[in-house]
Amino acid sequence: MPEGFFVSSESLQSRMREALAGDVEAMIEVADSLSATARNSNSEESVPELAVEMYEMAIGAGSTTAYVHWSLELHRFQRTDEAIHLLTKGATTGDSEIYWNLGGMLWSLGRMDESEPWLRRAAENGHVLAMVNLGIVLQQSG
C-alpha cells in the first residue's frame, strides 16, 4: 500500500472481516492502513496494537510479506532495533525479500559488515536490487 494511502472506513471494515476470515492479504492491508493512520495523525508513538495483531496473524498464517511490512512500520516509528530483530527472526524462512530488507536496513545504519551477508544471500537467490546494493556495499567496504 503506498505511503499515506488510506482505505475508507467502510472498506477497512470489509477488509477487517476478510482478515478475520483468514485472508492474509487483508490482514496486511488492514495493519498497514492502521499504522499509516497512526503515523500520519501523530496520535500514537508506535504501531497500533490491532495492527500488530494483524501482522502476527499474517505471520502465523505463513506470510513472509508481513515480516517486511511490520518491520518497515517499526522502522518508521524509530523502533529500528525491534525491526532488525523481527527481520532476523523472519530470515529463518529463507525469503530473499526479508534478506534484502534486513541487509538494507543495516546498511542504512552504517552497519556494513552486518549488512553484507544478508544482501549476499538475497543476491544469491536472484534478488536484483540486492545485487546492486551488495555491489555498493562491497565497493564502500574496500
mmCIF file of C-alpha atoms in Angstrom:
data_model
loop_
_atom_site.group_PDB
_atom_site.id
_atom_site.type_symbol
_atom_site.label_atom_id
_atom_site.label_comp_id
_atom_site.label_asym_id
_atom_site.label_seq_id
_atom_site.Cartn_x
_atom_site.Cartn_y
_atom_site.Cartn_z
ATOM 1 C CA MET A 1 0.000 0.000 0.000
ATOM 2 C CA PRO A 2 1.500 3.382 -0.949
ATOM 3 C CA GLU A 3 2.721 5.713 1.800
ATOM 4 C CA GLY A 4 -0.110 7.820 3.174
ATOM 5 C CA PHE A 5 -2.791 5.702 1.456
ATOM 6 C CA PHE A 6 -5.948 5.262 3.475
ATOM 7 C CA VAL A 7 -8.834 2.942 2.828
ATOM 8 C CA SER A 8 -12.293 4.243 3.616
ATOM 9 C CA SER A 9 -13.859 3.267 6.898
ATOM 10 C CA GLU A 10 -16.379 1.069 5.095
ATOM 11 C CA SER A 11 -13.646 -0.520 3.021
ATOM 12 C CA LEU A 12 -11.479 -1.030 6.108
ATOM 13 C CA GLN A 13 -14.360 -2.740 7.892
ATOM 14 C CA SER A 14 -14.863 -5.016 4.894
ATOM 15 C CA ARG A 15 -11.149 -5.854 4.742
ATOM 16 C CA MET A 16 -11.163 -6.467 8.508
ATOM 17 C CA ARG A 17 -13.938 -9.043 8.084
ATOM 18 C CA GLU A 18 -11.894 -10.693 5.327
ATOM 19 C CA ALA A 19 -8.792 -10.638 7.541
ATOM 20 C CA LEU A 20 -10.647 -12.252 10.414
ATOM 21 C CA ALA A 21 -11.888 -14.896 7.975
ATOM 22 C CA GLY A 22 -8.270 -15.782 7.166
ATOM 23 C CA ASP A 23 -7.404 -13.585 4.152
ATOM 24 C CA VAL A 24 -3.674 -12.927 4.675
ATOM 25 C CA GLU A 25 -3.501 -10.050 2.184
ATOM 26 C CA ALA A 26 -6.388 -8.376 4.014
ATOM 27 C CA MET A 27 -4.555 -8.833 7.333
ATOM 28 C CA ILE A 28 -1.532 -6.996 5.966
ATOM 29 C CA GLU A 29 -3.620 -4.295 4.282
ATOM 30 C CA VAL A 30 -5.568 -3.600 7.495
ATOM 31 C CA ALA A 31 -2.352 -3.498 9.547
ATOM 32 C CA ASP A 32 -0.662 -1.173 7.047
ATOM 33 C CA SER A 33 -3.679 1.134 6.963
ATOM 34 C CA LEU A 34 -3.937 1.337 10.751
ATOM 35 C CA SER A 35 -0.202 2.020 11.051
ATOM 36 C CA ALA A 36 -0.299 4.729 8.377
ATOM 37 C CA THR A 37 -3.265 6.389 10.076
ATOM 38 C CA ALA A 38 -1.447 6.428 13.428
ATOM 39 C CA ARG A 39 1.748 7.709 11.839
ATOM 40 C CA ASN A 40 0.025 10.492 9.931
ATOM 41 C CA SER A 41 -2.181 11.605 12.816
ATOM 42 C CA ASN A 42 0.699 11.630 15.294
ATOM 43 C CA SER A 43 -1.797 10.226 17.770
ATOM 44 C CA GLU A 44 0.348 7.232 18.588
ATOM 45 C CA GLU A 45 4.039 6.771 19.083
ATOM 46 C CA SER A 46 4.057 3.183 17.926
ATOM 47 C CA VAL A 47 2.399 0.646 15.699
ATOM 48 C CA PRO A 48 -1.211 0.289 16.942
ATOM 49 C CA GLU A 49 -1.983 -2.927 18.824
ATOM 50 C CA LEU A 50 -4.615 -4.022 16.314
ATOM 51 C CA ALA A 51 -2.060 -3.611 13.521
ATOM 52 C CA VAL A 52 0.429 -5.716 15.483
ATOM 53 C CA GLU A 53 -2.237 -8.396 15.924
ATOM 54 C CA MET A 54 -2.945 -8.381 12.185
ATOM 55 C CA TYR A 55 0.766 -8.668 11.332
ATOM 56 C CA GLU A 56 1.129 -11.518 13.841
ATOM 57 C CA MET A 57 -1.890 -13.305 12.359
ATOM 58 C CA ALA A 58 -0.431 -12.976 8.863
ATOM 59 C CA ILE A 59 2.954 -14.301 10.017
ATOM 60 C CA GLY A 60 1.209 -17.147 11.784
ATOM 61 C CA ALA A 61 -0.532 -17.944 8.513
ATOM 62 C CA GLY A 62 2.871 -18.208 6.803
ATOM 63 C CA SER A 63 3.222 -14.744 5.269
ATOM 64 C CA THR A 64 6.801 -13.579 4.823
ATOM 65 C CA THR A 65 5.488 -10.278 3.442
ATOM 66 C CA ALA A 66 4.085 -9.468 6.892
ATOM 67 C CA TYR A 67 7.600 -9.566 8.378
ATOM 68 C CA VAL A 68 8.720 -6.934 5.875
ATOM 69 C CA HIS A 69 5.689 -4.660 6.280
ATOM 70 C CA TRP A 70 5.746 -4.847 10.079
ATOM 71 C CA SER A 71 9.490 -4.191 10.252
ATOM 72 C CA LEU A 72 9.150 -1.159 7.983
ATOM 73 C CA GLU A 73 6.414 0.212 10.241
ATOM 74 C CA LEU A 74 8.619 -0.306 13.299
ATOM 75 C CA HIS A 75 11.447 1.492 11.498
ATOM 76 C CA ARG A 76 9.141 4.407 10.610
ATOM 77 C CA PHE A 77 8.256 4.712 14.301
ATOM 78 C CA GLN A 78 12.008 4.900 15.149
ATOM 79 C CA ARG A 79 11.997 1.378 16.572
ATOM 80 C CA THR A 80 14.778 0.130 14.329
ATOM 81 C CA ASP A 81 16.298 -2.343 16.784
ATOM 82 C CA GLU A 82 12.938 -4.095 17.020
ATOM 83 C CA ALA A 83 12.614 -4.015 13.230
ATOM 84 C CA ILE A 84 16.029 -5.646 12.823
ATOM 85 C CA HIS A 85 15.142 -8.285 15.421
ATOM 86 C CA LEU A 86 11.877 -9.038 13.596
ATOM 87 C CA LEU A 87 13.607 -9.320 10.207
ATOM 88 C CA THR A 88 16.301 -11.552 11.704
ATOM 89 C CA LYS A 89 13.569 -13.820 13.011
ATOM 90 C CA GLY A 90 11.863 -13.737 9.608
ATOM 91 C CA ALA A 91 15.134 -14.549 7.842
ATOM 92 C CA THR A 92 14.798 -18.108 9.126
ATOM 93 C CA THR A 93 12.119 -18.545 6.421
ATOM 94 C CA GLY A 94 14.746 -18.199 3.692
ATOM 95 C CA ASP A 95 12.866 -15.359 1.983
ATOM 96 C CA SER A 96 15.019 -13.150 -0.266
ATOM 97 C CA GLU A 97 12.861 -10.078 0.302
ATOM 98 C CA ILE A 98 13.448 -10.379 4.046
ATOM 99 C CA TYR A 99 17.198 -10.811 3.469
ATOM 100 C CA TRP A 100 17.234 -7.721 1.250
ATOM 101 C CA ASN A 101 15.266 -5.593 3.706
ATOM 102 C CA LEU A 102 17.409 -6.710 6.631
ATOM 103 C CA GLY A 103 20.613 -6.010 4.722
ATOM 104 C CA GLY A 104 19.289 -2.666 3.544
ATOM 105 C CA MET A 105 18.198 -1.586 6.999
ATOM 106 C CA LEU A 106 21.592 -2.485 8.470
ATOM 107 C CA TRP A 107 23.324 -0.704 5.573
ATOM 108 C CA SER A 108 21.239 2.452 6.138
ATOM 109 C CA LEU A 109 22.507 2.451 9.727
ATOM 110 C CA GLY A 110 26.120 2.241 8.540
ATOM 111 C CA ARG A 111 26.471 -1.348 9.717
ATOM 112 C CA MET A 112 28.181 -2.534 6.523
ATOM 113 C CA ASP A 113 29.782 -5.672 7.952
ATOM 114 C CA GLU A 114 26.411 -6.880 9.193
ATOM 115 C CA SER A 115 24.525 -5.926 6.028
ATOM 116 C CA GLU A 116 26.820 -7.704 3.558
ATOM 117 C CA PRO A 117 25.894 -11.338 4.386
ATOM 118 C CA TRP A 118 22.158 -10.604 4.167
ATOM 119 C CA LEU A 119 22.485 -8.754 0.889
ATOM 120 C CA ARG A 120 24.674 -11.584 -0.418
ATOM 121 C CA ARG A 121 22.041 -14.189 0.498
ATOM 122 C CA ALA A 122 19.333 -12.219 -1.282
ATOM 123 C CA ALA A 123 21.584 -11.660 -4.308
ATOM 124 C CA GLU A 124 22.468 -15.355 -4.479
ATOM 125 C CA ASN A 125 18.730 -16.067 -4.590
ATOM 126 C CA GLY A 126 18.371 -13.791 -7.615
ATOM 127 C CA HIS A 127 17.171 -10.584 -5.942
ATOM 128 C CA VAL A 128 18.315 -7.923 -8.429
ATOM 129 C CA LEU A 129 18.164 -4.920 -6.099
ATOM 130 C CA ALA A 130 20.162 -6.871 -3.528
ATOM 131 C CA MET A 131 22.796 -7.484 -6.205
ATOM 132 C CA VAL A 132 23.060 -3.740 -6.800
ATOM 133 C CA ASN A 133 23.160 -2.943 -3.084
ATOM 134 C CA LEU A 134 25.728 -5.674 -2.451
ATOM 135 C CA GLY A 135 27.960 -4.195 -5.126
ATOM 136 C CA ILE A 136 27.743 -0.786 -3.479
ATOM 137 C CA VAL A 137 28.429 -2.208 -0.009
ATOM 138 C CA LEU A 138 31.443 -4.129 -1.288
ATOM 139 C CA GLN A 139 32.751 -1.045 -3.073
ATOM 140 C CA GLN A 140 32.300 1.113 0.048
ATOM 141 C CA SER A 141 33.923 -1.533 2.232
ATOM 142 C CA GLY A 142 37.009 -1.552 0.075
#
